[in-house]
Amino acid sequence: MIYNPIELARIVGLLEAAAVTLEVDLVAALSLRPIAAAVALGKTAHAVWRIRKLQAAVISAGIHYNQMEGNLPNRMQDLVGGTVHALAGLLANRLVALPLVGETRVAARPVSGWFATRTPDSLPALINGLVASQNQDRPVVRIEQVFGAATRQFVVYLPGTQQWSPLTNRNPMDLGSDLQAFAGAGRAGSERAVALAMRQAGIGKNPSDRVLFVGFSQGALVGANLAATAKNYQVSGLVSLGGPINQVQLPRSVPVLALEHKSDPVPMLDMHLSQNGPSEQAPNQVTLSRHRETGPAHDLLNYRETAQNLDLQHSAAARRVIDAVMPQGGYTEGRWFELSREYGKA
Amino acid sequence: MSGESQNFEMLPFDNLVTLAQSFVYQAKPDPTQWHDAASHTFEVELQELHADLQALIRVVLTVDLIEMAVGL
């Protein structure tokens, strides 16, 4: 039996990391010669099965102990679910110095024309654009252009992780992208695909183009990486909802509003403490940490509800940052771009 | 598919098994957080798994070399 849930999460997370790495390996095995590939496939699949069995035994031991202690079983479910997220952090620490495990070519293509839409004028309105992206049945990002100001303004909405296996399908918003986004800018498939979509939307044609990134979870991290490495455009801000963005070195001039639920483990994956107010180093970067009493902490709809109920009466810095990031103008057009992983030669 | 694309490569097979091994190695139980007997049983399982992965690398590399030698 395991006495401590944190120890349980650590063990399950590490075993998950080993299993996922071996699952990636199943694809790498295909690059071997025929007999070696057959041996590797059989033995690797067996090793994955053994790891999964061990995981189940450890989880079962943990649940048994915690039930005896009177804890609710669903607390354990949360814990085990949380290890999926913890896995990203654990793996990422190992991946920083490594080549691109499981990364592929990526592509982006517009899947709609430009359509008129409401100009976002508040934090909940920005989150609504993100909810619309998250709710699509395929991997898409929404890019809006806001007209009316002297410079061109864009808003890029970046949803969170949609596939929890790096091998399942063509969706680049997957676990593999999570890991690579942690490991650094310019690596994750989702990030590279978003960069392509932005270019197709015309962003960067004029170096004075201003871009606001609005992202949830992995999307926030992708937005932070893009904001940190922007070359052909200006970054007007980043809105992060439950994003592990603290390890990304953003320019001081970029206004950042991060909204985090205190019980959400994902923003903690970067192993950095969130800055809860502006500092001399980052006067425009504010984190709002709020308690979430009901429902899952890492949930976009719950973040929207928290944003709707934010009381910023005593937070002048947050009000200032929200004002700074909000696009100015009277007419807005949006467009959808589908992202995909591509296999084969470039 | 229309649109632009970029390309990246994967790690070789044996490097990935080594990476998986390192995760298995780190999953060693903290004895202060486990019941003694369970901790021991689990550690033995991990050691066996670790050895299996080591054997996997050796076998695959050997078979691969033999295949190359005989020109398969």
Short mmCIF file of C-alpha atoms in Angstrom, two decimals:
data_model
loop_
_atom_site.label_atom_id
_atom_site.label_comp_id
_atom_site.label_asym_id
_atom_site.label_seq_id
_atom_site.Cartn_x
_atom_site.Cartn_y
_atom_site.Cartn_z
CA MET A 1 0.00 0.00 0.00
CA ILE A 2 1.05 3.58 -0.59
CA TYR A 3 0.51 6.08 2.19
CA ASN A 4 0.89 9.29 0.24
CA PRO A 5 -1.18 10.31 -2.83
CA ILE A 6 1.72 12.42 -4.11
CA GLU A 7 3.96 9.36 -4.14
CA LEU A 8 1.22 7.49 -5.97
CA ALA A 9 0.97 10.24 -8.59
CA ARG A 10 4.75 10.29 -8.99
CA ILE A 11 4.98 6.56 -9.60
CA VAL A 12 1.97 6.41 -11.92
CA GLY A 13 3.26 9.45 -13.83
CA LEU A 14 6.71 7.95 -14.35
CA LEU A 15 5.26 4.64 -15.47
CA GLU A 16 2.98 6.54 -17.84
CA ALA A 17 6.02 8.34 -19.22
CA ALA A 18 7.79 5.02 -19.78
CA ALA A 19 4.71 3.48 -21.44
CA VAL A 20 4.10 6.45 -23.73
CA THR A 21 7.77 6.54 -24.73
CA LEU A 22 7.59 2.85 -25.64
CA GLU A 23 4.39 3.45 -27.57
CA VAL A 24 6.25 6.06 -29.61
CA ASP A 25 8.94 3.43 -29.95
CA LEU A 26 6.51 1.08 -31.67
CA VAL A 27 6.55 3.46 -34.62
CA ALA A 28 10.33 3.85 -34.46
CA ALA A 29 10.61 0.04 -34.63
CA LEU A 30 9.22 0.16 -38.15
CA SER A 31 12.43 1.86 -39.23
CA LEU A 32 14.41 -1.30 -38.35
CA ARG A 33 15.12 -4.16 -40.70
CA PRO A 34 12.30 -6.74 -41.01
CA ILE A 35 13.32 -9.35 -38.43
CA ALA A 36 14.59 -6.77 -35.92
CA ALA A 37 11.34 -4.85 -36.38
CA ALA A 38 9.28 -7.98 -35.66
CA VAL A 39 11.32 -8.71 -32.51
CA ALA A 40 11.11 -5.08 -31.37
CA LEU A 41 7.37 -4.81 -31.95
CA GLY A 42 6.62 -7.98 -29.99
CA LYS A 43 8.90 -7.23 -27.07
CA THR A 44 8.00 -3.55 -26.87
CA ALA A 45 4.29 -4.32 -26.85
CA HIS A 46 4.92 -6.82 -24.06
CA ALA A 47 6.88 -4.24 -22.04
CA VAL A 48 4.05 -1.72 -22.45
CA TRP A 49 1.57 -4.34 -21.26
CA ARG A 50 3.74 -5.03 -18.17
CA ILE A 51 3.99 -1.35 -17.35
CA ARG A 52 0.24 -0.86 -17.66
CA LYS A 53 -0.32 -3.85 -15.38
CA LEU A 54 2.07 -2.38 -12.81
CA GLN A 55 0.30 0.96 -13.05
CA ALA A 56 -3.05 -0.70 -12.42
CA ALA A 57 -1.62 -2.50 -9.38
CA VAL A 58 -0.19 0.73 -7.95
CA ILE A 59 -3.42 2.64 -8.54
CA SER A 60 -5.39 -0.17 -6.98
CA ALA A 61 -3.10 -0.16 -3.93
CA GLY A 62 -3.51 3.58 -3.60
CA ILE A 63 -7.27 3.47 -3.94
CA HIS A 64 -7.47 0.69 -1.38
CA TYR A 65 -5.47 2.65 1.15
CA ASN A 66 -7.30 5.90 0.54
CA GLN A 67 -10.70 4.25 0.84
CA MET A 68 -9.62 2.80 4.15
CA GLU A 69 -8.66 6.28 5.18
CA GLY A 70 -12.17 7.42 4.36
CA ASN A 71 -11.29 9.47 1.31
CA LEU A 72 -13.71 9.54 -1.59
CA PRO A 73 -12.86 7.33 -4.54
CA ASN A 74 -13.42 10.22 -6.94
CA ARG A 75 -10.60 12.06 -5.25
CA MET A 76 -8.38 9.27 -6.47
CA GLN A 77 -9.86 9.58 -9.95
CA ASP A 78 -8.91 13.25 -9.96
CA LEU A 79 -5.46 12.30 -8.84
CA VAL A 80 -4.96 9.70 -11.53
CA GLY A 81 -6.41 12.06 -14.13
CA GLY A 82 -3.96 14.67 -12.89
CA THR A 83 -1.04 12.40 -13.56
CA VAL A 84 -1.77 12.66 -17.26
CA HIS A 85 -0.99 16.32 -16.94
CA ALA A 86 1.89 15.69 -14.56
CA LEU A 87 3.30 13.39 -17.19
CA ALA A 88 3.79 16.30 -19.51
CA GLY A 89 5.98 18.09 -17.01
CA LEU A 90 7.99 15.00 -16.15
CA LEU A 91 8.62 14.11 -19.75
CA ALA A 92 9.36 17.65 -20.76
CA ASN A 93 12.18 17.87 -18.26
CA ARG A 94 13.74 14.87 -19.94
CA LEU A 95 13.09 16.11 -23.44
CA VAL A 96 14.74 19.50 -23.36
CA ALA A 97 18.10 18.16 -24.49
CA LEU A 98 16.70 15.55 -26.84
CA PRO A 99 15.73 15.57 -30.50
CA LEU A 100 12.09 15.81 -31.47
CA VAL A 101 10.45 12.64 -30.21
CA GLY A 102 7.36 11.85 -32.21
CA GLU A 103 7.29 15.16 -34.05
CA THR A 104 6.08 15.24 -37.61
CA ARG A 105 5.46 17.58 -40.47
CA VAL A 106 2.44 19.75 -39.86
CA ALA A 107 0.07 21.64 -42.11
CA ALA A 108 -2.60 24.30 -41.86
CA ARG A 109 -5.36 25.27 -44.24
CA PRO A 110 -8.27 27.67 -44.11
CA VAL A 111 -11.61 25.88 -43.79
CA SER A 112 -13.88 28.91 -43.99
CA GLY A 113 -13.96 32.30 -45.61
CA TRP A 114 -13.73 35.48 -43.56
CA PHE A 115 -17.02 36.09 -41.73
CA ALA A 116 -18.27 39.04 -39.70
CA THR A 117 -18.28 38.53 -35.95
CA ARG A 118 -18.57 40.51 -32.74
CA THR A 119 -15.57 42.49 -31.65
CA PRO A 120 -14.40 41.06 -28.31
CA ASP A 121 -14.72 43.74 -25.64
CA SER A 122 -14.25 41.86 -22.37
CA LEU A 123 -12.42 38.91 -20.88
CA PRO A 124 -15.51 36.61 -21.07
CA ALA A 125 -15.99 37.67 -24.71
CA LEU A 126 -12.43 36.61 -25.50
CA ILE A 127 -13.04 33.30 -23.76
CA ASN A 128 -16.19 32.81 -25.85
CA GLY A 129 -14.01 32.85 -28.97
CA LEU A 130 -11.86 30.18 -27.38
CA VAL A 131 -14.86 28.06 -26.40
CA ALA A 132 -16.00 28.16 -30.02
CA SER A 133 -12.57 26.82 -31.09
CA GLN A 134 -12.51 24.15 -28.42
CA ASN A 135 -15.98 22.90 -29.35
CA GLN A 136 -15.19 22.11 -32.99
CA ASP A 137 -15.15 18.47 -34.01
CA ARG A 138 -11.78 18.87 -35.68
CA PRO A 139 -8.50 20.59 -34.74
CA VAL A 140 -9.01 24.21 -35.63
CA VAL A 141 -7.88 27.62 -34.55
CA ARG A 142 -9.87 30.76 -35.01
CA ILE A 143 -8.16 33.92 -36.12
CA GLU A 144 -9.92 37.27 -36.04
CA GLN A 145 -8.93 40.55 -37.60
CA VAL A 146 -10.22 43.68 -35.88
CA PHE A 147 -10.55 46.71 -38.12
CA GLY A 148 -10.67 50.35 -37.15
CA ALA A 149 -7.32 51.08 -35.54
CA ALA A 150 -4.27 52.62 -37.22
CA THR A 151 -2.48 49.25 -37.27
CA ARG A 152 -3.86 45.85 -38.21
CA GLN A 153 -4.97 43.85 -35.16
CA PHE A 154 -5.48 40.12 -34.88
CA VAL A 155 -6.73 37.76 -32.19
CA VAL A 156 -5.57 34.12 -32.29
CA TYR A 157 -7.62 31.64 -30.24
CA LEU A 158 -5.70 28.54 -29.18
CA PRO A 159 -7.57 25.56 -27.72
CA GLY A 160 -6.08 23.03 -25.30
CA THR A 161 -4.94 19.45 -25.75
CA GLN A 162 -7.42 17.32 -27.70
CA GLN A 163 -5.58 14.01 -28.09
CA TRP A 164 -3.80 12.32 -25.20
CA SER A 165 -1.67 10.04 -27.30
CA PRO A 166 1.15 11.24 -29.57
CA LEU A 167 0.30 8.53 -32.07
CA THR A 168 -3.45 8.42 -32.37
CA ASN A 169 -4.19 10.51 -35.42
CA ARG A 170 -3.48 13.65 -37.35
CA ASN A 171 -4.49 16.10 -34.65
CA PRO A 172 -1.40 18.14 -33.68
CA MET A 173 -3.02 19.37 -30.46
CA ASP A 174 -1.86 16.20 -28.75
CA LEU A 175 0.33 14.97 -25.96
CA GLY A 176 3.41 15.08 -28.16
CA SER A 177 2.87 18.80 -28.70
CA ASP A 178 2.42 19.25 -24.95
CA LEU A 179 5.82 17.78 -24.32
CA GLN A 180 7.57 19.67 -27.07
CA ALA A 181 5.94 22.97 -26.13
CA PHE A 182 7.35 22.50 -22.64
CA ALA A 183 10.76 21.73 -24.04
CA GLY A 184 10.96 25.04 -25.87
CA ALA A 185 9.59 27.32 -28.57
CA GLY A 186 9.35 26.26 -32.20
CA ARG A 187 9.20 22.51 -31.54
CA ALA A 188 5.58 21.51 -30.89
CA GLY A 189 3.54 20.41 -33.90
CA SER A 190 0.60 22.50 -32.72
CA GLU A 191 2.78 25.60 -32.41
CA ARG A 192 4.31 25.19 -35.86
CA ALA A 193 0.88 24.57 -37.38
CA VAL A 194 -0.56 27.67 -35.70
CA ALA A 195 2.36 29.70 -37.07
CA LEU A 196 1.45 28.46 -40.55
CA ALA A 197 -2.21 29.36 -40.04
CA MET A 198 -1.21 32.84 -38.86
CA ARG A 199 0.84 33.35 -41.99
CA GLN A 200 -2.08 32.21 -44.14
CA ALA A 201 -4.28 34.73 -42.32
CA GLY A 202 -1.89 37.42 -43.47
CA ILE A 203 -0.31 38.07 -40.09
CA GLY A 204 3.19 39.42 -40.45
CA LYS A 205 2.74 40.91 -43.91
CA ASN A 206 3.15 44.19 -42.16
CA PRO A 207 5.65 44.26 -39.27
CA SER A 208 3.34 46.60 -37.36
CA ASP A 209 0.59 43.91 -37.22
CA ARG A 210 -0.50 43.42 -33.61
CA VAL A 211 -1.47 39.99 -32.34
CA LEU A 212 -3.29 38.98 -29.17
CA PHE A 213 -3.03 35.30 -28.20
CA VAL A 214 -5.86 33.78 -26.18
CA GLY A 215 -5.15 30.23 -25.07
CA PHE A 216 -6.36 27.49 -22.78
CA SER A 217 -3.93 24.95 -21.30
CA GLN A 218 -1.57 23.80 -24.08
CA GLY A 219 -2.96 26.61 -26.22
CA ALA A 220 -1.75 29.16 -23.68
CA LEU A 221 1.72 27.62 -23.68
CA VAL A 222 1.78 27.63 -27.48
CA GLY A 223 0.69 31.29 -27.41
CA ALA A 224 3.44 32.11 -24.93
CA ASN A 225 6.06 30.38 -27.08
CA LEU A 226 4.86 32.23 -30.17
CA ALA A 227 4.78 35.53 -28.28
CA ALA A 228 8.33 34.96 -27.02
CA THR A 229 9.69 34.36 -30.50
CA ALA A 230 7.57 36.73 -32.63
CA LYS A 231 9.59 38.22 -35.47
CA ASN A 232 7.32 39.63 -38.17
CA TYR A 233 4.61 41.08 -35.97
CA GLN A 234 4.06 42.83 -32.65
CA VAL A 235 2.53 40.95 -29.73
CA SER A 236 -0.26 43.01 -28.20
CA GLY A 237 -0.84 40.53 -25.37
CA LEU A 238 -1.43 37.05 -24.06
CA VAL A 239 -4.47 35.80 -22.17
CA SER A 240 -3.75 32.46 -20.53
CA LEU A 241 -6.45 30.28 -18.98
CA GLY A 242 -4.98 27.46 -16.93
CA GLY A 243 -1.77 27.57 -18.95
CA PRO A 244 1.69 26.48 -17.70
CA ILE A 245 3.40 29.57 -19.07
CA ASN A 246 5.63 30.76 -16.27
CA GLN A 247 8.83 29.25 -17.61
CA VAL A 248 8.53 31.13 -20.90
CA GLN A 249 10.64 34.27 -20.96
CA LEU A 250 8.30 36.86 -22.43
CA PRO A 251 9.44 40.38 -23.25
CA ARG A 252 8.60 42.82 -20.45
CA SER A 253 6.57 44.89 -22.85
CA VAL A 254 4.05 42.11 -23.56
CA PRO A 255 0.94 42.44 -21.38
CA VAL A 256 -0.06 39.08 -19.94
CA LEU A 257 -3.20 38.17 -18.04
CA ALA A 258 -3.13 34.66 -16.62
CA LEU A 259 -6.25 33.28 -14.95
CA GLU A 260 -5.65 30.19 -12.83
CA HIS A 261 -7.81 28.11 -10.53
CA LYS A 262 -5.87 27.41 -7.35
CA SER A 263 -6.70 23.71 -7.53
CA ASP A 264 -5.77 23.39 -11.20
CA PRO A 265 -2.54 21.36 -11.44
CA VAL A 266 -1.76 22.30 -15.03
CA PRO A 267 -0.46 25.85 -14.44
CA MET A 268 1.89 24.36 -11.85
CA LEU A 269 3.51 21.97 -14.33
CA ASP A 270 6.07 24.55 -15.29
CA MET A 271 7.47 24.24 -11.75
CA HIS A 272 7.52 28.02 -11.45
CA LEU A 273 5.50 30.08 -9.02
CA SER A 274 2.93 32.31 -10.65
CA GLN A 275 3.49 36.01 -10.22
CA ASN A 276 0.27 37.20 -8.65
CA GLY A 277 0.76 40.86 -9.34
CA PRO A 278 2.90 43.11 -11.47
CA SER A 279 6.57 43.30 -10.56
CA GLU A 280 9.39 45.63 -11.48
CA GLN A 281 10.59 42.95 -13.88
CA ALA A 282 7.18 42.45 -15.45
CA PRO A 283 4.90 45.41 -14.77
CA ASN A 284 2.35 44.32 -17.38
CA GLN A 285 2.08 40.69 -16.39
CA VAL A 286 -0.58 39.68 -13.89
CA THR A 287 -1.85 36.33 -12.65
CA LEU A 288 -5.30 36.10 -11.12
CA SER A 289 -5.55 32.98 -8.92
CA ARG A 290 -9.07 32.11 -7.90
CA HIS A 291 -10.69 29.29 -5.92
CA ARG A 292 -13.00 26.99 -7.86
CA GLU A 293 -15.48 25.36 -5.54
CA THR A 294 -17.48 23.31 -8.04
CA GLY A 295 -16.67 21.28 -11.12
CA PRO A 296 -13.27 20.37 -12.56
CA ALA A 297 -10.60 23.00 -12.02
CA HIS A 298 -9.01 22.51 -15.44
CA ASP A 299 -12.05 23.17 -17.56
CA LEU A 300 -12.52 25.97 -20.05
CA LEU A 301 -16.21 26.52 -19.31
CA ASN A 302 -15.43 26.81 -15.63
CA TYR A 303 -12.71 29.31 -16.43
CA ARG A 304 -15.27 31.31 -18.41
CA GLU A 305 -17.61 31.28 -15.43
CA THR A 306 -14.80 32.41 -13.15
CA ALA A 307 -13.98 35.21 -15.58
CA GLN A 308 -17.63 36.30 -15.66
CA ASN A 309 -17.63 36.59 -11.88
CA LEU A 310 -14.25 38.28 -11.46
CA ASP A 311 -14.30 41.18 -9.08
CA LEU A 312 -11.47 43.44 -10.16
CA GLN A 313 -12.48 46.40 -8.04
CA HIS A 314 -9.27 46.12 -6.03
CA SER A 315 -7.02 44.98 -8.83
CA ALA A 316 -6.04 48.04 -10.81
CA ALA A 317 -3.16 46.15 -12.42
CA ALA A 318 -5.48 43.46 -13.81
CA ARG A 319 -7.88 46.09 -15.12
CA ARG A 320 -4.98 47.91 -16.75
CA VAL A 321 -3.72 44.71 -18.42
CA ILE A 322 -7.20 43.77 -19.67
CA ASP A 323 -7.60 47.25 -21.13
CA ALA A 324 -4.17 46.96 -22.74
CA VAL A 325 -4.81 43.64 -24.45
CA MET A 326 -8.34 44.33 -25.64
CA PRO A 327 -8.42 45.08 -29.38
CA GLN A 328 -9.66 48.50 -30.41
CA GLY A 329 -12.04 48.85 -33.30
CA GLY A 330 -15.57 48.52 -34.48
CA TYR A 331 -15.67 45.75 -37.04
CA THR A 332 -14.25 42.24 -36.83
CA GLU A 333 -13.91 39.33 -39.20
CA GLY A 334 -13.03 35.77 -38.24
CA ARG A 335 -11.77 32.73 -40.09
CA TRP A 336 -11.21 29.06 -39.20
CA PHE A 337 -8.00 27.20 -39.94
CA GLU A 338 -7.65 23.45 -39.64
CA LEU A 339 -4.35 22.07 -38.32
CA SER A 340 -3.01 18.62 -39.07
CA ARG A 341 -0.05 16.34 -38.70
CA GLU A 342 1.33 15.04 -41.95
CA TYR A 343 3.36 11.88 -42.41
CA GLY A 344 5.94 11.10 -45.06
CA LYS A 345 8.60 13.24 -46.64
CA ALA A 346 8.42 17.00 -46.56
CA MET B 1 -3.71 18.82 -48.69
CA SER B 2 -3.22 22.47 -49.45
CA GLY B 3 -1.31 24.69 -47.10
CA GLU B 4 2.29 24.79 -45.94
CA SER B 5 4.16 22.20 -43.97
CA GLN B 6 7.35 21.59 -41.99
CA ASN B 7 9.29 18.42 -41.21
CA PHE B 8 10.99 16.90 -38.15
CA GLU B 9 12.50 13.49 -37.41
CA MET B 10 12.05 10.93 -34.65
CA LEU B 11 14.59 9.54 -32.18
CA PRO B 12 16.13 6.16 -33.08
CA PHE B 13 14.60 3.05 -31.55
CA ASP B 14 17.31 2.29 -28.98
CA ASN B 15 17.42 5.88 -27.69
CA LEU B 16 13.70 5.72 -27.00
CA VAL B 17 14.03 2.46 -25.06
CA THR B 18 16.85 4.05 -23.04
CA LEU B 19 14.57 7.00 -22.29
CA ALA B 20 11.80 4.64 -21.17
CA GLN B 21 14.34 2.81 -19.00
CA SER B 22 15.28 6.03 -17.28
CA PHE B 23 11.62 6.63 -16.37
CA VAL B 24 11.33 3.11 -15.01
CA TYR B 25 14.51 3.64 -12.99
CA GLN B 26 13.15 6.86 -11.49
CA ALA B 27 9.91 5.12 -10.48
CA LYS B 28 11.74 3.42 -7.59
CA PRO B 29 9.46 3.55 -4.55
CA ASP B 30 10.19 5.92 -1.70
CA PRO B 31 10.27 3.45 1.20
CA THR B 32 8.94 6.02 3.67
CA GLN B 33 5.72 6.30 1.67
CA TRP B 34 5.07 2.60 1.13
CA HIS B 35 4.23 -0.43 3.18
CA ASP B 36 7.52 -2.40 3.41
CA ALA B 37 6.45 -5.61 1.66
CA ALA B 38 4.63 -3.80 -1.14
CA SER B 39 7.61 -1.55 -1.72
CA HIS B 40 9.93 -4.54 -2.07
CA THR B 41 7.61 -6.40 -4.46
CA PHE B 42 7.17 -3.33 -6.60
CA GLU B 43 10.91 -2.66 -6.73
CA VAL B 44 11.57 -6.22 -7.89
CA GLU B 45 8.99 -5.76 -10.67
CA LEU B 46 10.70 -2.56 -11.76
CA GLN B 47 14.11 -4.22 -11.83
CA GLU B 48 12.75 -7.01 -14.02
CA LEU B 49 11.17 -4.48 -16.34
CA HIS B 50 14.44 -2.55 -16.51
CA ALA B 51 16.32 -5.73 -17.41
CA ASP B 52 13.70 -6.62 -20.05
CA LEU B 53 14.19 -3.28 -21.73
CA GLN B 54 17.97 -3.68 -21.66
CA ALA B 55 17.60 -7.12 -23.24
CA LEU B 56 15.27 -5.68 -25.86
CA ILE B 57 17.91 -3.18 -26.98
CA ARG B 58 20.59 -5.87 -27.15
CA VAL B 59 18.45 -8.36 -29.05
CA VAL B 60 17.20 -5.84 -31.58
CA LEU B 61 20.66 -4.43 -32.22
CA THR B 62 22.05 -7.93 -32.66
CA VAL B 63 19.29 -9.00 -35.06
CA ASP B 64 19.65 -5.76 -36.97
CA LEU B 65 23.41 -6.31 -37.34
CA ILE B 66 22.94 -9.90 -38.49
CA GLU B 67 20.34 -8.82 -41.02
CA MET B 68 22.68 -6.20 -42.38
CA ALA B 69 25.52 -8.73 -42.55
CA VAL B 70 23.48 -11.23 -44.54
CA GLY B 71 22.00 -8.45 -46.65
CA LEU B 72 18.34 -8.89 -45.79
#
